[in-house]
Every structure is written in C-alpha cells, then in structure tokens.
XYZ file of C-alpha atoms in Angstrom:
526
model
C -28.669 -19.230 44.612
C -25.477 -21.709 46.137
C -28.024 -24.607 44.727
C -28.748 -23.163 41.156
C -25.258 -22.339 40.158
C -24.158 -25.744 41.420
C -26.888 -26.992 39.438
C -25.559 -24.722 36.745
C -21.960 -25.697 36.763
C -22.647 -29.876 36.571
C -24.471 -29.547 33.576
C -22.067 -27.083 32.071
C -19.495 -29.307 32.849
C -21.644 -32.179 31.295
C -21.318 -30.464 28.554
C -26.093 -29.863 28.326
C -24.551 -26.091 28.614
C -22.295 -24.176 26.960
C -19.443 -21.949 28.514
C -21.298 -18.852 27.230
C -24.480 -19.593 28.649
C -23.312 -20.817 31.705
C -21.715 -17.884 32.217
C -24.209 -15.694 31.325
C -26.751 -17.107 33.541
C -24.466 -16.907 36.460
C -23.607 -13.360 35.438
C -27.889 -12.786 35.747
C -27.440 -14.379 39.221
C -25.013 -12.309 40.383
C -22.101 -14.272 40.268
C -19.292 -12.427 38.589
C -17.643 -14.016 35.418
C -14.030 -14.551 37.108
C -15.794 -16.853 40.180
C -18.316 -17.937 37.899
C -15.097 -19.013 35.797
C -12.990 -21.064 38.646
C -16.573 -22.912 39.667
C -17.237 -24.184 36.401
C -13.717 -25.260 35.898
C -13.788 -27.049 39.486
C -17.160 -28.722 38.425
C -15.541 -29.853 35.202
C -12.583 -31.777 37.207
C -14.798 -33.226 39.297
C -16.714 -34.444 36.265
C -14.108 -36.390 35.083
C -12.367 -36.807 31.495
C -13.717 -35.439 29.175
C -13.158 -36.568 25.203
C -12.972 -34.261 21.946
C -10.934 -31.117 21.097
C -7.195 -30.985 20.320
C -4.777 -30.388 23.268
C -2.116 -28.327 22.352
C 1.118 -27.541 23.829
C 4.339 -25.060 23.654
C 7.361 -26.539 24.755
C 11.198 -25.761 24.573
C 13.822 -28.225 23.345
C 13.067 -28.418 19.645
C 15.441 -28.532 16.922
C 15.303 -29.357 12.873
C 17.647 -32.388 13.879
C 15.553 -33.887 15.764
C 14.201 -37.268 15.182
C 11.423 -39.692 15.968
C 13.890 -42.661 16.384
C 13.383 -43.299 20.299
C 17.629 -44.075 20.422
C 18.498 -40.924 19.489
C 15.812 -38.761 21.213
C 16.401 -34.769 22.349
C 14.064 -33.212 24.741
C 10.796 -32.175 22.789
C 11.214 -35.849 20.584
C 11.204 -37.672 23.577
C 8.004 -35.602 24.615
C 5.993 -36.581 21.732
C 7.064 -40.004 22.236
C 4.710 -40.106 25.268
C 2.452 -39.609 22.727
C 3.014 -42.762 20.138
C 4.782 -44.809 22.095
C 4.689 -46.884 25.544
C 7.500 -48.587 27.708
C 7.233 -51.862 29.659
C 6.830 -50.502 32.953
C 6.555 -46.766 33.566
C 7.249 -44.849 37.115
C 3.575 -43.605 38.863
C 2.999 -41.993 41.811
C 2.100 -45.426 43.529
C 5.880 -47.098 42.020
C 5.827 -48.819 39.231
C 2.968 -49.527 36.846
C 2.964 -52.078 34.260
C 2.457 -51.207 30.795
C 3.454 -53.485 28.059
C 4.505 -56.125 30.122
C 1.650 -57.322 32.977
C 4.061 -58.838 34.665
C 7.765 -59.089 35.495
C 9.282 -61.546 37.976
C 12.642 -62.894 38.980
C 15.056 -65.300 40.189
C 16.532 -65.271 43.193
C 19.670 -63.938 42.344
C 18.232 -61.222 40.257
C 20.219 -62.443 37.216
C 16.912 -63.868 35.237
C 13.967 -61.601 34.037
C 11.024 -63.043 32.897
C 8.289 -60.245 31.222
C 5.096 -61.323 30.006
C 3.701 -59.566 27.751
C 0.579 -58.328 27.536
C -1.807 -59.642 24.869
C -4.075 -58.162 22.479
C -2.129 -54.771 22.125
C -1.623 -53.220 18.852
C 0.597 -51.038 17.206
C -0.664 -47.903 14.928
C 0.107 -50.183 11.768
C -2.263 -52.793 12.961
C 0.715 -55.318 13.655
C -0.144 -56.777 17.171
C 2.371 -56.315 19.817
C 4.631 -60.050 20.558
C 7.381 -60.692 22.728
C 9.549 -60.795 19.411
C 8.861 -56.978 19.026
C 10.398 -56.872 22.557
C 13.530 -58.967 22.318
C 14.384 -56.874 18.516
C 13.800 -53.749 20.479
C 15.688 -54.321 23.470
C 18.710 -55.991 21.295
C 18.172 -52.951 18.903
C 19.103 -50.861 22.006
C 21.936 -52.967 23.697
C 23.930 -53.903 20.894
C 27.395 -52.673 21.311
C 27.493 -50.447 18.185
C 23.950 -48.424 18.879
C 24.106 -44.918 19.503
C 20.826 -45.323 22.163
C 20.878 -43.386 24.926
C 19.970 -46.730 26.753
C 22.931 -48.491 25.959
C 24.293 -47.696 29.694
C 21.551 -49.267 31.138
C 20.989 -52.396 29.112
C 25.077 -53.053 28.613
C 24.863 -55.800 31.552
C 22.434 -58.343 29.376
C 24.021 -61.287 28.402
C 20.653 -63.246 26.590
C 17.459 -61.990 25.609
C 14.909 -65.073 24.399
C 11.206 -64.758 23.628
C 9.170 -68.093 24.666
C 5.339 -67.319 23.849
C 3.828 -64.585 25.371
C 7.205 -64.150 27.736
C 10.754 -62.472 27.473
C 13.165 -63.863 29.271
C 16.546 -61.891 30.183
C 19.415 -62.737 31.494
C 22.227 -60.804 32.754
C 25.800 -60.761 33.334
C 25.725 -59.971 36.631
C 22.477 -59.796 39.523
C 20.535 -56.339 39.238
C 17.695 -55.646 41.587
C 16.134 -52.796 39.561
C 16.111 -54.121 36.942
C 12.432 -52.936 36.284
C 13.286 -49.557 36.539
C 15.617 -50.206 33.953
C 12.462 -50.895 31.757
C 11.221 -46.985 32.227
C 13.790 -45.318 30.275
C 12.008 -43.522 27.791
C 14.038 -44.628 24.487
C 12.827 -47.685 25.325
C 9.599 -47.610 23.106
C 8.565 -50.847 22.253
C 8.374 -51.008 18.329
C 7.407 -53.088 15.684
C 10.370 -55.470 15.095
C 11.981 -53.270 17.600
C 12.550 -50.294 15.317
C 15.636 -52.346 13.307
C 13.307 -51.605 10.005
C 12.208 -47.655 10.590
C 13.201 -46.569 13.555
C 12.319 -42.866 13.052
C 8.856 -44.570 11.438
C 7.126 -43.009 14.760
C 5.088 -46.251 14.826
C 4.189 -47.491 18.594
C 0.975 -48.418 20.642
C 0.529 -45.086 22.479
C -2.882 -43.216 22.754
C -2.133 -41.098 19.278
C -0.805 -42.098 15.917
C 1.762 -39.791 14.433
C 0.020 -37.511 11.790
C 2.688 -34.388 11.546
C 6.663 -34.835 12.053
C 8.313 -31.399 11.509
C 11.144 -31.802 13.578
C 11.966 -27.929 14.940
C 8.679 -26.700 14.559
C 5.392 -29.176 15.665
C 4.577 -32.383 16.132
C 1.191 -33.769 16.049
C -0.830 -37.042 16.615
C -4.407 -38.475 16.148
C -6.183 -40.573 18.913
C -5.600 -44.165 17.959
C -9.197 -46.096 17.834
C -7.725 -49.256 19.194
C -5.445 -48.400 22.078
C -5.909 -50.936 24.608
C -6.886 -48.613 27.458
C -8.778 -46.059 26.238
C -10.712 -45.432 29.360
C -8.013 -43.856 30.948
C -5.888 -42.185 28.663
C -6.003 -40.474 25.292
C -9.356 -38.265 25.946
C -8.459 -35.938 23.199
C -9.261 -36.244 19.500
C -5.557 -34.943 19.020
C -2.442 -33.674 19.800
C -0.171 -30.893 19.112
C 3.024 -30.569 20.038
C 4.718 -27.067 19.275
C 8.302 -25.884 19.547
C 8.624 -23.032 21.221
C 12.214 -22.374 22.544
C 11.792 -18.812 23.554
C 10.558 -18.048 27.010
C 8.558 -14.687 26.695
C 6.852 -16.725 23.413
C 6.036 -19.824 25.108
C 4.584 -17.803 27.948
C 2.484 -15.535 24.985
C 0.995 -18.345 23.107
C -0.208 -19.652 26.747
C -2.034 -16.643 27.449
C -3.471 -15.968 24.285
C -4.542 -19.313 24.047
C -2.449 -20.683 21.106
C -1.250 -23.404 23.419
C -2.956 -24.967 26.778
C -0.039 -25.919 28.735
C 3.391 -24.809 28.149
C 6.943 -26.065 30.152
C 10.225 -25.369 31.831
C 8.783 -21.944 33.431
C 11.059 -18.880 34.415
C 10.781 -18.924 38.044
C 11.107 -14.511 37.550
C 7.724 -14.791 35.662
C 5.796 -17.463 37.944
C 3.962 -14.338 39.805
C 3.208 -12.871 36.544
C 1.558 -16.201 35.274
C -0.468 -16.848 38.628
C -1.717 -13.026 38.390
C -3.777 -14.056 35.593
C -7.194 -15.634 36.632
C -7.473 -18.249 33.957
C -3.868 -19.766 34.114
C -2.667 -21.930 36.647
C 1.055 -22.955 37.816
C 2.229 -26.313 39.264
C 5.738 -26.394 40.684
C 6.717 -30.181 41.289
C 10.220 -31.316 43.224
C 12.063 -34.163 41.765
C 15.385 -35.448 40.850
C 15.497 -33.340 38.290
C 18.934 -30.579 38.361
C 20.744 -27.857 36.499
C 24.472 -28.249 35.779
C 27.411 -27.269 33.891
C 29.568 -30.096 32.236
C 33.441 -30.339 31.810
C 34.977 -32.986 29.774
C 37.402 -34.865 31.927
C 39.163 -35.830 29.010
C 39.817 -32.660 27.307
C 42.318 -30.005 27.585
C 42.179 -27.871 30.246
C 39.842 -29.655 31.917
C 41.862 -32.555 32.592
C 43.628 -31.573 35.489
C 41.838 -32.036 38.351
C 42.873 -29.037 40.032
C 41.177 -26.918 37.142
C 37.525 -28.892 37.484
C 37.791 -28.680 42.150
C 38.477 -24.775 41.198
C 35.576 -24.134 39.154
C 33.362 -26.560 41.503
C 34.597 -24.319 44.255
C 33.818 -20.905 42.598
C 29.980 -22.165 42.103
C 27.998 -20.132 44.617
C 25.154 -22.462 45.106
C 23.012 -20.640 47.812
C 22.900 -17.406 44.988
C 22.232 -19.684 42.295
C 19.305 -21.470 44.139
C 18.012 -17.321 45.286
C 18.771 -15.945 41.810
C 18.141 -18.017 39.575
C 15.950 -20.384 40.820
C 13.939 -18.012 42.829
C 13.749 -20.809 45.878
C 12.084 -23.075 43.342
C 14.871 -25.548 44.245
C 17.623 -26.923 46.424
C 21.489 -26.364 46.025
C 23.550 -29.109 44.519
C 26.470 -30.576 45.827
C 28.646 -32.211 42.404
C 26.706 -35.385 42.407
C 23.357 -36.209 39.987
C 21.803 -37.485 43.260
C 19.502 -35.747 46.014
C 16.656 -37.150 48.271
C 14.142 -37.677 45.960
C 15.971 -40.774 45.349
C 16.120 -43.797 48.033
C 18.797 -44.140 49.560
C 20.249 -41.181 49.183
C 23.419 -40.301 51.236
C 22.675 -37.220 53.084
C 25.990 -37.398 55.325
C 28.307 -36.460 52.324
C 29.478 -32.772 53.513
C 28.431 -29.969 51.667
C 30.134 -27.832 49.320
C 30.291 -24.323 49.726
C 31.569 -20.986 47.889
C 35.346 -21.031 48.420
C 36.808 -18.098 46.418
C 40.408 -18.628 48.479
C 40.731 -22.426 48.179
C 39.096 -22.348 45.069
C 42.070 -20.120 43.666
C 44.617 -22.409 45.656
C 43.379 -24.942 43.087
C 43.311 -22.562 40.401
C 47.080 -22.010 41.110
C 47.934 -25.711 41.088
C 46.375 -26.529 38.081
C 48.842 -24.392 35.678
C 46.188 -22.755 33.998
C 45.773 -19.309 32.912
C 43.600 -17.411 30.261
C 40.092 -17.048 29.752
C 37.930 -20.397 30.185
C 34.822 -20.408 27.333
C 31.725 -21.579 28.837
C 28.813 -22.433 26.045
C 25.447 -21.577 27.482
C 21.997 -20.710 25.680
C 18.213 -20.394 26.644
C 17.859 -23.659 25.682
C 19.930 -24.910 28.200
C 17.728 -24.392 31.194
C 15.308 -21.556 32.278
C 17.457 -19.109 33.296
C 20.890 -20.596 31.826
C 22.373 -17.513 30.199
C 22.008 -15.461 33.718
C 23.054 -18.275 35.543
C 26.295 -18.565 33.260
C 26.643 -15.247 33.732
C 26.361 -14.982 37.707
C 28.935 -17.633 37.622
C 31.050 -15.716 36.147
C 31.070 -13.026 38.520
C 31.824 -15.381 41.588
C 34.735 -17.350 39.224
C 36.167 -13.577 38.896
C 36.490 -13.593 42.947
C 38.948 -16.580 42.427
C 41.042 -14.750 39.986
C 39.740 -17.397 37.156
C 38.546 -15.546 33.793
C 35.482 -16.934 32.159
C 34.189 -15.833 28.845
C 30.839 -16.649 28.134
C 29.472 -17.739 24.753
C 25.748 -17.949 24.608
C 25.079 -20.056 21.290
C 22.043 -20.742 19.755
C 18.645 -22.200 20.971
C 18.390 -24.438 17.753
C 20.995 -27.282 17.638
C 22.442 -26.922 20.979
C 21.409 -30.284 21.774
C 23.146 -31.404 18.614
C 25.940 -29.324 18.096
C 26.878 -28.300 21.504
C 25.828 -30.338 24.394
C 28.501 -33.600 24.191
C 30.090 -31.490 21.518
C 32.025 -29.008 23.605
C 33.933 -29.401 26.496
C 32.347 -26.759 29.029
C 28.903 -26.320 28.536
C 25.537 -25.639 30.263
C 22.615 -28.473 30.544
C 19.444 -29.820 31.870
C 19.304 -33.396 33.680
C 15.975 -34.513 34.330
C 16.704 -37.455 36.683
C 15.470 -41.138 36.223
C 14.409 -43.692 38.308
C 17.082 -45.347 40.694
C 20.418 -43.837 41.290
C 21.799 -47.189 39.073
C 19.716 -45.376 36.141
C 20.614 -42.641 36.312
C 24.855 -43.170 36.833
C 24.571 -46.145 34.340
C 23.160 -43.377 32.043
C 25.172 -40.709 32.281
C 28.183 -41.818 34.509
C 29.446 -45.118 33.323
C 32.580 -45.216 31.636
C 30.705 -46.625 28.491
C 27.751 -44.762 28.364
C 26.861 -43.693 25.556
C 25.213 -40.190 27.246
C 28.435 -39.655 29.484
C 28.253 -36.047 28.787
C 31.452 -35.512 30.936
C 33.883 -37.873 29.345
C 33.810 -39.305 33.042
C 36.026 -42.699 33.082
C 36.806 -44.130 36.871
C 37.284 -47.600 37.288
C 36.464 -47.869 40.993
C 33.137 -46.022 40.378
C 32.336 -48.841 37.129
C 33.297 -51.603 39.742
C 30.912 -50.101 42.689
C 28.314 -49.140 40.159
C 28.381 -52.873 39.328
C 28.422 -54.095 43.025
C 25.484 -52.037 44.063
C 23.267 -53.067 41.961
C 23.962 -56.673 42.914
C 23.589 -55.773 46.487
C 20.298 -56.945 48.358
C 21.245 -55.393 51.571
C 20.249 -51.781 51.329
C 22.715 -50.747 54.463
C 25.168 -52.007 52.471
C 23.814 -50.779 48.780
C 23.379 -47.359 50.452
C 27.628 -46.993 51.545
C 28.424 -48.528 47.994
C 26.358 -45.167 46.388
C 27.655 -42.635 49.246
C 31.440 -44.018 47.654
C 30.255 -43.877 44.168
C 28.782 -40.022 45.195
C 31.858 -38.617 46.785
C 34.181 -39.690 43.676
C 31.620 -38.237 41.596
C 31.811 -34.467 43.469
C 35.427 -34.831 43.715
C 36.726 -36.185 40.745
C 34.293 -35.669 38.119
C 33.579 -33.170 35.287
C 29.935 -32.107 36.363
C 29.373 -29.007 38.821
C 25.675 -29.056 40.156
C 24.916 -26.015 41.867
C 20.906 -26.876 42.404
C 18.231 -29.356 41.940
C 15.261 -27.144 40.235
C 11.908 -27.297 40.791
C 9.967 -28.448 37.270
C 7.470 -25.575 36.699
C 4.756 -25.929 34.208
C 1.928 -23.905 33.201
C -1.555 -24.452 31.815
C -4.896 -22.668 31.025
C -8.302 -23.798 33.255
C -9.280 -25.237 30.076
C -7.208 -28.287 30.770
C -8.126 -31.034 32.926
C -6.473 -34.323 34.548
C -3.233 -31.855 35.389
C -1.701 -34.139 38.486
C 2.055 -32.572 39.245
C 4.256 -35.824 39.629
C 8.393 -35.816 40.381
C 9.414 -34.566 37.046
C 7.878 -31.636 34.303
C 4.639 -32.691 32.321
C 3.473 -35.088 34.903
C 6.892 -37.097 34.268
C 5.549 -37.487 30.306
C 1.984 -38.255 31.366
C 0.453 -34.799 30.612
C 0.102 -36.263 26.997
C -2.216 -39.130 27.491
C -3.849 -38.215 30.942
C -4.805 -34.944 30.570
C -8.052 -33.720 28.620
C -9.529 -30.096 27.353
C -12.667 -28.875 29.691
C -15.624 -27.735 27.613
C-alpha cells in the first residue's frame, strides 16, 4: 500500500491527478483524508515549483494614502513592491545576493563603488534596464529635498556617474557596507529612476502592476520577460489584500479567501496550528516592538520624563503577555544579536517602579501622559499599551491611552504625534538601520532623536575596518541610544506568519514574509 500511495501522491503532485481523485483513491486504500492530505502536500514540495493559479494574500498595514512611489512607502506598499520591483542587491539566507547589479566592488578605502549592471533586464514598459536608470534613481533618493525613507542611508554620496554598463559612487567619507546600503527596499530601481512617475508602479519584478487600490488590494500579473523566471514568479498572479483586522485576516485564511496571511497574534498561534490544513512559521530576526517619544517635544524633552517611562516598561511581562515567548525583551536600543557585532555587555534594563518615579519627580511633570496606540501598530499593541499602563501606575505616572484608528495611523499618527506605538522591522547592518531611523537627518527619525556624538560615531564606524574597534564604536552609539533617546523597546518579536498547505516554496528567513520573498518565491500546490 506504502508503494501505491507514494505512487499516488507524485503524480498528484505532477499534477496527471487531481486533488479529488487522489484523495479519493487513498480514501479506497485506507488512508484517511487528513494523512492522505499532509502526504500529498509533502509530495508536492518535493516536486518543486509549480506555475499557474493566483496567490493571494491578507495582510495588515493598508491605508487609502498609501502609494506606489517606493520613497514614500508604508507597510503593505512596500509589500507589493516585492512584487514589481527589484533592488541591487537583496539580503538571502547565504548574505547577500546580487540582483540588478552582478557585481559590486571597491576601493581600498571603501570610498569608491563601482556596480555593474546587469544586462538584458527589462522593465514592465519594455524600456531595458541601464546604469542611467540607476544613477536617476539613486540621485532621486539622495537629493537633499526628497522625502525617501532612504535619504539616511544614501546622505554620505558625494558623486554618482554612469560609464557603460557600470555605476560608479563615490562617497564623502569610507563605508564598508555599503552594499547593504543597496537592500533598502525604497530603493526600487525605476525607469529614469522614478523622477517622471514615481507612483507609476513600473519596475522589473516577477509581476506587472494590474490593480492599485491603495487601502483595499493590490494586484499584479506575471511579467513574460522577467529575466529569471526559473526561479521566481511561478504564479499567473498576485493579490495583495488589506486586511488590518486580526480575527479577519485570520478568517479569510481559513476559509480560503487568502493563502498566507501576516503579523500573527501570538494568543491565536495554537488556534491556527489546531487546524490540519494551515501551517505557522515563527522566524527570529531584528525585527522589535516599541513605543516612540519625540525628544523634541514638550514633555518629552526632559530627559528625566523619557528614563521614567523607560524604567516603568516591564519587559519580562511584555515578552510573557504579549508576546507569548515569541520573542526576547528589549533593552532601549534598535539592536539585538541577530545583528553582527552586537554588544551583548551593555547591562540590562529592568522594571524599576522606585527609581523610575525618582525620575518622574525630577522631571517636573505631572498630569496624565496620552499614549496613541491602535491594532495597526503591532499584534497585540492596544493590550500592550494597556499593560503598560498598569506598571507606569506603580510609578505614580498617569497614562491615558488613546487607541486611534487602524486606517491612517501610518499617516496621521506615527511621526505625527509625539508618544506613540510602532513596528520596526530591522534592516541589514546596525549602520542601516541607525542611519535610517537614528541619524539626526533622517528623514524616518521617528523620535526627533538629534545627538551629535552619536552622528560623529555613526560616521566613524562605518569607516572602521577593524571590527574590535567598529564593535566599541556601536556599544557607545547603543548606550546613548537607551539612555538618552526617545524610543523604549521592551522586546524583539518573533515575525509569525501563516499559510494554507496549498502554498509551496514557504522558507521562514530573519524577517515576516520570507523578508519580502514570499511574493516571488512561493507558488500554489495543485
């Protein structure tokens, strides 16, 4: 019988059977239909891709002000720009992997960049990718007045020159990862670098855009000339729906609406697994949960007012509670050992209701502190603003809680108001992600963070060849983050997605959706 239903299960998965007859015979066999289920789907991995159908998923972080413009991306934009569009180099499991450009090399000093690009690519208008497309796009990005998300990262390039089939930067000052610079996912390599429709949704990803309702779905056709079509873009199309509710998202997955949905409720994971036709894939990364104070804004200030409110954070509850132990606590820095060089000696922070109201007392304050949370935020935001609470009441500090709206938060309150709850979902390199989100002239500084001394060791580590050395420059950097910054971290969450056996290719990799690759890797299983 072992050899028949094997026998049974290749060729269903070859797709010479159907599902229903498959199942059927195994059912005549003996086999019941949930094992005969889970063999077929482990026959159809094995198989391989598989092309045809249209893969379809819910996901959270959609709003009707979204855009396709890759500078200005939120959450679930940025998601379908997997889709469309490709990078220059892109972060794999292996390190980096070249994408648009084949290769990348450097001088010595790590000041000059020279990309070559790769040839025959084209974009979804039939325009063929050159290393002019490149230079507009990464000057589109940099330039001074731009509103890109990037414009942290790429603020250090002094020339960018296209010579053939090569791009050739050149920066102010040496920086070593400079590659990983190239990941960034607004980064999207566009025809005349996006200066002429930025929003156009035009790249040389796997699927061209076909539906752009902002809010509400996204979807995309498979491109007939993308220039690796053997190992991504197995479906005939994509979906992309917004689904910001939690109980929702999780209901379209199991009815079938959707085949993979994101950013799970650790409370509901057992629920999900329970069901013999779902799967769940919890993946550590550098990704974290955190509630932002502008350092520049009334009350928060003083000093005294943000160490209070970092010292009322009870991490170890947050990480049981909230997280469920999908996670480890945070410690007031963007940084944990996912990352190299990571510096693992900076001491802990802990719940410290009495020291925490010594600061409290110092600062001047007094009256109720609004924090601005929603579902939106992260899974499990509004509890977690509201367990917060409780432990800032220990301290004597009042906190009122506002939950706002899942549609426009990312708009209207996230770099909007001064104390709110958000979502990080890591990057790279530790310079990414501080140049991103910490430098004093980010554009993302979602903290209002300004320190000199952290700008000037920013700018010295990434300069730095020795990693001894590069490693006690980012411990520095760390510490005046945690103590003099406007982000509290209390955990680093585990990215938990969900999906239905009817999807293959799922490999869980350091951030949610396969770090973006769920898009073009993954295919449907007959």
């Amino acid at each position: 019988m072992s050899q028949e239903l094997d026998y049974l299960s290749h060729h269903a998965a070859a797709g010479r059977l159907s599902r229903r007859e498959f199942l059927g015979r195994a059912t005549a066999l003996g086999v019941s239909a949930t094992f005969a289920s889970a063999l077929l789907t482990s026959a159809a991995r094995a198989q391989g891709p598989v092309r045809g159908g249209i893969l379809k998923f819910g996901l959270t972080g959609g709003a009707s002000t979204d855009t396709l413009d890759p500078a200005t991306f939120s959450t679930l934009s940025a998601s379908f720009g997997s889709c469309w569009g490709e990078t220059l180099v892109a972060l794999a499991p292996g390190g980096l992997e070249n994408r648009l450009a084949e290769e990348i090399s450097s001088s010595k000093d790590a000041k000059t960049w020279t990309m070559k690009i790769r040839k025959g690519v084209e974009f979804h208008n039939g325009k063929t990718v050159t290393a002019e497309d490149v230079v507009a796009t990464l000057e589109r990005h940099s330039d001074a007045e731009s509103k890109s998300g990037a414009l942290g990262l790429l603020q250090s390039i002094d020339t960018i020159k296209a010579n053939d089939d090569e791009v050739v930067v050149t920066l102010k000052g040496a920086n070593v990862d400079f590659p990983y610079l190239m990941t960034d996912y607004h980064l999207i390599i566009q025809p005349n670098g996006g200066k002429d429709n930025p929003g156009a949704g035009i790249g040389t990803g796997p699927y061209k855009t076909t539906v752009n309702e902002p809010g509400v779905r996204y979807g995309g056709e498979r491109f007939a000339n993308f220039w690796q079509s053997d190992k991504r873009g197995f479906a005939d199309g994509v979906e992309l729906l917004t689904i910001n509710d939690n109980t929702a998202r999780i209901s379209a997955l199991q009815s079938g609406q959707v085949h993979i949905i994101n950013h799970i409720d650790p409370k509901v994971v057992h629920l999900i697994r329970s069901a013999p036709n779902l799967k769940v894939e919890a993946v550590s990364g550098p990704a974290y949960y955190c509630f932002n104070m502008f350092c520049d804004t009334t009350p928060f200030d003083n000093n005294d007012l943000r160490m209070a409110l970092k010292l009322t954070m009870d991490r170890e509850e947050m990480v049981d509670k909230i997280l469920g132990g999908f996670g480890t606590v945070g410690n007031d820095f963007p940084i944990n050992a996912t990352y190299p060089l990571f510096p693992d000696d900076v001491e802990q922070r802990t719940f410290d209701p009495d020291k925490a109201k010594f600061h409290y007392q110092k600062s001047g304050h007094s009256g109720p502190l609004v924090l601005r949370t929603s579902d939106v935020a992260f899974p499990g935001a509004v509890d977690a603003a509201q367990l917060y609470q409780q432990s800032c009441a220990k301290a004597g500090i009042t906190l009122e809680i506002k939950r706002e709206p899942s549609d426009g938060y990312w708009n209207e309150v996230w770099q909007k108001q001064p104390f709110c709850a958000t979502w990080w979902s890591g990057r790279g390199t530790q310079d990414q992600i501080y140049s991103t989100a910490y430098l004093s002239t980010a554009v993302w500084n979602d903290t209002h963070f300004k320190n000199e001394r952290f700008d000037k060791l920013l700018f010295e580590a990434r300069a730095e060849f020795d990693q001894d050395k590069r490693k006690n420059l980012y411990r520095e950097m760390a510490i005046i983050v945690r103590d003099e910054g406007g982000v509290i971290v209390p955990m680093f969450n585990q990215e938990i997605d969900a999906f239905s056996d009817k999807l293959g290719g799922y490999v869980g990799f350091r951030n949610t959706l396969m770090n973006g690759d769920a898009f073009s890797k993954c295919w449907l299983i007959p």
